Short mmCIF file of C-alpha atoms in Angstrom, two decimals:
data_model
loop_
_atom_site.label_atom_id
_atom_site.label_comp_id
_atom_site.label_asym_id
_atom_site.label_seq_id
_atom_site.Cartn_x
_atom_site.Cartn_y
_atom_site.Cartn_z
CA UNK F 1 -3.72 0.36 -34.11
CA UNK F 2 -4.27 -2.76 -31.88
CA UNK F 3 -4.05 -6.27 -33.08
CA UNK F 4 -6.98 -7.94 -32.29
CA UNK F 5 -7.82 -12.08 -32.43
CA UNK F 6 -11.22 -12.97 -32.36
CA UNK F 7 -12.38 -16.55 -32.12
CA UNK F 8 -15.17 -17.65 -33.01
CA UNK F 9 -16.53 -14.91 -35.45
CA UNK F 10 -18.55 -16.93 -38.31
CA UNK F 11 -21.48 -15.17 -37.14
CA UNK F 12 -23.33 -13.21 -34.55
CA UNK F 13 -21.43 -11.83 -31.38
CA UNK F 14 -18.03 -12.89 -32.82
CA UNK F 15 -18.91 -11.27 -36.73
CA UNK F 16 -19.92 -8.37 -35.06
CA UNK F 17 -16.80 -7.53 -32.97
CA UNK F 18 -14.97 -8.45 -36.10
CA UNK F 19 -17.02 -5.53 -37.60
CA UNK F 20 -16.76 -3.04 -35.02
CA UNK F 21 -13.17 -3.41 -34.26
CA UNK F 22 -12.25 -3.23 -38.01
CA UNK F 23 -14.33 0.02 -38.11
CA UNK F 24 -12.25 1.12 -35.70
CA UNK F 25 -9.09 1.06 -37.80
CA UNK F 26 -7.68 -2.12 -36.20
CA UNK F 27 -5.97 -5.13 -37.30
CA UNK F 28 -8.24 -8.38 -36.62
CA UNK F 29 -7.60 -11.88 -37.11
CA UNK F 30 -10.65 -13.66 -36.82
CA UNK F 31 -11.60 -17.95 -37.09
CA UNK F 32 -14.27 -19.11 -38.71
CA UNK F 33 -15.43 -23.19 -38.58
CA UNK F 34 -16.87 -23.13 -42.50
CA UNK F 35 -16.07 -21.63 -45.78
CA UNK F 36 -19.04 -19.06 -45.54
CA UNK F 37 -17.80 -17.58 -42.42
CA UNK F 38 -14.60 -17.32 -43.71
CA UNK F 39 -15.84 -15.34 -46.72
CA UNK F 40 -17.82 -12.90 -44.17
CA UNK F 41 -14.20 -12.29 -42.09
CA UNK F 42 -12.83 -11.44 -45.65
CA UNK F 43 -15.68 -9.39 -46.94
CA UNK F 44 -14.66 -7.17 -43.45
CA UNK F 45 -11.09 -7.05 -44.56
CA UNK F 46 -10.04 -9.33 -41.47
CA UNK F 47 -7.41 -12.19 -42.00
CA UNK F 48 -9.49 -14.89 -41.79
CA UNK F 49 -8.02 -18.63 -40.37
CA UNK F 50 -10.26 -21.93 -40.61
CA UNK F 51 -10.82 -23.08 -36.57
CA UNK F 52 -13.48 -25.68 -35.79
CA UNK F 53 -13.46 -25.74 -32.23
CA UNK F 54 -15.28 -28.84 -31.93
CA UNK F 55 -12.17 -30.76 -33.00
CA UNK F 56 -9.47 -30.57 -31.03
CA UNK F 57 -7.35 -31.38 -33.72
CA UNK F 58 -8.36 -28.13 -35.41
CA UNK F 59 -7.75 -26.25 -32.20
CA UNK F 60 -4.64 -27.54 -31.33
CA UNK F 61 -3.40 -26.04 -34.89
CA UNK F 62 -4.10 -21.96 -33.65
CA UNK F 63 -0.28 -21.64 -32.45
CA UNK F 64 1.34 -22.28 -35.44
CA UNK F 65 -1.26 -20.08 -37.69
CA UNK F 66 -0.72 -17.40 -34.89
CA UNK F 67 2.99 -17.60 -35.15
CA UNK F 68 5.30 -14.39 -34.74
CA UNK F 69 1.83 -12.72 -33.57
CA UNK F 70 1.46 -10.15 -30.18
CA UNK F 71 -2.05 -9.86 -29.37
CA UNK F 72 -3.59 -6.50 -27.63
CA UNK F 73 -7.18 -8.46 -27.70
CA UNK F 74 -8.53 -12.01 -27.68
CA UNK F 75 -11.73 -13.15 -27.43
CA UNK F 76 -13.19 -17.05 -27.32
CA UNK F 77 -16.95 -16.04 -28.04
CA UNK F 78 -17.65 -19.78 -29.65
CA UNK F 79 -20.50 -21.16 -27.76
CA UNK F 80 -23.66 -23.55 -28.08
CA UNK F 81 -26.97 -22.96 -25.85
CA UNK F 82 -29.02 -26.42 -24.76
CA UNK F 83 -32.35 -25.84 -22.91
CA UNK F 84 -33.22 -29.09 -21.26
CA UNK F 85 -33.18 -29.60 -17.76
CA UNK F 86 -32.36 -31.88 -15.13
CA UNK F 87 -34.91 -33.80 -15.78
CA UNK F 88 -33.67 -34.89 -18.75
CA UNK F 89 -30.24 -36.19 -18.93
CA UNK F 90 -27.96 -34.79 -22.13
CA UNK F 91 -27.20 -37.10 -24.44
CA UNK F 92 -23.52 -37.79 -25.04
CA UNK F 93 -23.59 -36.24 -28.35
CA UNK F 94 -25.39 -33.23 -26.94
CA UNK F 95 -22.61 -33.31 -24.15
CA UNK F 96 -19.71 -33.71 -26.20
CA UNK F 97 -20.86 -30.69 -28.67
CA UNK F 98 -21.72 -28.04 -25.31
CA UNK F 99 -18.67 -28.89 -23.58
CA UNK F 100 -16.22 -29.18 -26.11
CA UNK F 101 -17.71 -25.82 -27.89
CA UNK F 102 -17.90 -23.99 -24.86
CA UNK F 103 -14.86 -25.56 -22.79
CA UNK F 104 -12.79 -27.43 -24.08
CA UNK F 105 -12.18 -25.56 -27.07
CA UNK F 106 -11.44 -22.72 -24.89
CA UNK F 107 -9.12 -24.86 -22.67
CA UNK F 108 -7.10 -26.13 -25.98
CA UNK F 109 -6.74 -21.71 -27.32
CA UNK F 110 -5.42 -20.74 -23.65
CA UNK F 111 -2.03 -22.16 -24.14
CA UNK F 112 -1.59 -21.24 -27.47
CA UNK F 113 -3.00 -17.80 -27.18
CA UNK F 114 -2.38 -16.54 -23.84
CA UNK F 115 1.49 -16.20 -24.64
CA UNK F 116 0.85 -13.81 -27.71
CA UNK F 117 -1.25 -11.64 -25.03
CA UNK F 118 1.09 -11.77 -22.29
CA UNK F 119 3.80 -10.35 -24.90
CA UNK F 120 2.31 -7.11 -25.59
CA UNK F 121 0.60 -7.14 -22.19
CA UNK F 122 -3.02 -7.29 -23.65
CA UNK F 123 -6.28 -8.47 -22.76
CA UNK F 124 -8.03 -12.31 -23.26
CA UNK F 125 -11.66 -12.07 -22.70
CA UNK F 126 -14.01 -15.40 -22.98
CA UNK F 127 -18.07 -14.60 -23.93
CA UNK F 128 -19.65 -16.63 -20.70
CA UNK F 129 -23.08 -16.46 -19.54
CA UNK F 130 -24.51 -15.58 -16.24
CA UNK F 131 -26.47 -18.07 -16.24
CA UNK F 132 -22.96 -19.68 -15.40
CA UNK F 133 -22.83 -18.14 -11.93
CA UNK F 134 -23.29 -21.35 -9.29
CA UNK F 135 -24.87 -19.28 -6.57
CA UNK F 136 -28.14 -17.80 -7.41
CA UNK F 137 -29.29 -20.62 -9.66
CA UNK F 138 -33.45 -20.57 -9.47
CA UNK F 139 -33.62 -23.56 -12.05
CA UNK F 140 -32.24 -26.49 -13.67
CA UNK F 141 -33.38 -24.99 -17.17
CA UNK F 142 -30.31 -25.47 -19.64
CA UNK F 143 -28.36 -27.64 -17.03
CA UNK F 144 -26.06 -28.51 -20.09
CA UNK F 145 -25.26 -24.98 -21.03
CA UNK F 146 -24.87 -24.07 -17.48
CA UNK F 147 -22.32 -26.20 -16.68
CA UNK F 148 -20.26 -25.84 -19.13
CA UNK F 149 -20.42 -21.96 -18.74
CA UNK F 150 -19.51 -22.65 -15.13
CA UNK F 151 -16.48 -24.70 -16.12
CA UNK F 152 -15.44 -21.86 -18.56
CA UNK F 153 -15.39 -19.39 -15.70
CA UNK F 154 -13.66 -21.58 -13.49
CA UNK F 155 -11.18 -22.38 -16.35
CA UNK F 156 -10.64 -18.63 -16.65
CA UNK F 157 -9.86 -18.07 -13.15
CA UNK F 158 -7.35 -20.95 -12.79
CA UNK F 159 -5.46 -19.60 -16.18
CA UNK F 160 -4.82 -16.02 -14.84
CA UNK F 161 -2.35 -17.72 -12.52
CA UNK F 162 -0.16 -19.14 -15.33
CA UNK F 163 -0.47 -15.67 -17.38
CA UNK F 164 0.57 -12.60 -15.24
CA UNK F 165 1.41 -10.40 -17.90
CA UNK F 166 -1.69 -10.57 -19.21
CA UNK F 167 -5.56 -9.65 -18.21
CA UNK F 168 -8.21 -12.83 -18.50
CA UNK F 169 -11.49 -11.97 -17.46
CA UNK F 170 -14.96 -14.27 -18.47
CA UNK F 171 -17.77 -12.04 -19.74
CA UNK F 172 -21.19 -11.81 -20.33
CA UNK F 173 -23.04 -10.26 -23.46
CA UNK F 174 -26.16 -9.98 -21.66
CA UNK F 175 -29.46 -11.30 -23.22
CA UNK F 176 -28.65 -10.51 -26.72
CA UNK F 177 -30.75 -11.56 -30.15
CA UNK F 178 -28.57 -14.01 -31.63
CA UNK F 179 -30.21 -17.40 -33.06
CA UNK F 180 -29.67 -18.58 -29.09
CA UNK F 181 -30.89 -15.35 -27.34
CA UNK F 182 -33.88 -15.18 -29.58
CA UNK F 183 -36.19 -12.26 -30.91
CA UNK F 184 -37.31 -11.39 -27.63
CA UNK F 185 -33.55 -10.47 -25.97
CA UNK F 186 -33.28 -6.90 -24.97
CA UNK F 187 -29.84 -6.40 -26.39
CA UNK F 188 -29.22 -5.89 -29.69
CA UNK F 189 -26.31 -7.36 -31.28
CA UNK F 190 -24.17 -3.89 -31.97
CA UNK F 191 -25.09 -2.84 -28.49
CA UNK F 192 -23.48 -5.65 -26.47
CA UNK F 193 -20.60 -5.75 -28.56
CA UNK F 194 -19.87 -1.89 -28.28
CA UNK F 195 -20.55 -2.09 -24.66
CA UNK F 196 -17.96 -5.11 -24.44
CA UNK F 197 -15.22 -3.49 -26.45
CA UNK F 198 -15.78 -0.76 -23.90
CA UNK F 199 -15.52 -2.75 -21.02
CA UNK F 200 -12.17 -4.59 -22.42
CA UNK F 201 -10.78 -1.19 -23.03
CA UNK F 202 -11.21 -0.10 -19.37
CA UNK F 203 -10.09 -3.48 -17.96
CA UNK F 204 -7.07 -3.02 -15.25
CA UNK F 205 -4.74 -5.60 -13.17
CA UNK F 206 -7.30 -5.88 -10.36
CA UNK F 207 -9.79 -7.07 -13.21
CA UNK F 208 -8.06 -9.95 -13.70
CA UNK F 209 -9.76 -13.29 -13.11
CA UNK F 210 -13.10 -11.04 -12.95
CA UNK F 211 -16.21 -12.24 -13.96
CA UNK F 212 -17.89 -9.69 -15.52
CA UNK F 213 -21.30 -8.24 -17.55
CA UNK F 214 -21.06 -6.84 -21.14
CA UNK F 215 -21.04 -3.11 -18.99
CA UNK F 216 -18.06 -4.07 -16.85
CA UNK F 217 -20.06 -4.98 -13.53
CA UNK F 218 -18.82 -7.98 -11.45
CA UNK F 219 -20.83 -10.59 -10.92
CA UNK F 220 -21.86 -11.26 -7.20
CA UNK F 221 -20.75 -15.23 -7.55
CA UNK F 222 -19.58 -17.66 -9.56
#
């Protein structure tokens, strides 16, 4: 039985690997930013802790609810999709919310969470986006989104260096049918998440730093 943390699990990608892990006879710990998503975590028999990861003052306290823990797993799937463009600058609001949910957040769990891995060797795996790569880009659509997504992966990258012991790759659930994928995604929910638990099973040394889809292929550029 692994011990699994999953952050970022009130819903969608993150309630899902909640699910699927727990089916799988492991121990997950799971955040949640409200009371409802805490009750789903406990409905799944998962110990549930209250993270809002939009306030770094919730973030910053993950060590001491963690404490005395050794993590095989974590993910950071806690993310927030914008669509505008270039054309239109973000609001600060909008700015603050994308980059603090998808980056700063992140940035806060490393050095609380990263130890935990490192002492049972395990795995840390952020949900990115590939719209995050920087070469490639055909469009300024979600300019917001994509830049923070790009700062996650570079965030990822620049972590591995402090945290040998353990493996931290970025990766991508595909186009999936969450409320920010939409109705028309080709992935279902279950799908990406089984192929990602696969693909963080399989992970090895020379994965580490990767940047990688939901069925373990690296992406060609950041």
């Amino acid at each position: 039985m692994s011990t699994v943390l999953v952050i970022g699990a009130s819903r969608g990608i993150g309630l899902e690997l909640v699910r699927q892990y727990r089916e799988a006879g492991d121990r997950v710990i799971a955040t949640a930013r409200d009371d409802a998503g805490l009750q789903r975590l406990r409905a799944l028999d998962a110990h549930a802790l209250k993270v809002d990861v939009t306030d770094p003052a919730s973030v910053s306290g993950l060590a001491w609810q963690l404490d005395g823990e050794k993590l095989d797993v974590a993910l950071y799937v806690a993310g927030v999709y914008t669509t505008a463009g270039a054309t239109t600058p973000p609001t600060r609001e909008e700015f603050d919310r994308t980059l603090h949910t998808n980056v700063l957040g992140a940035m806060q769990a490393i050095p609380q969470v990263a130890p935990l891995v490192e002492a049972a060797g395990g795995k840390f795996a952020f949900i990115t986006s590939g719209m995050g790569r920087i070469g490639g880009v055909g469009s300024s659509f979600g300019w917001t989104y994509r830049v923070s997504k790009a700062a996650l992966n570079m965030a990822v990258v620049a972590a591995q260096h402090d945290y040998p012991q353990a493996i931290l790759v970025a990766l991508s659930p595909g186009w999936v049918r969450t409320d920010m994928g939409g109705p028309g995604a080709p992935l279902a929910v279950s799908d990406s998440v089984a192929a990602i638990r696969k693909t963080i099973a399989s992970l090895k040394a020379q994965h580490k730093g990767a940047f990688l889809d939901h069925d373990g292929r690296e992406f060609e550029s950041w």
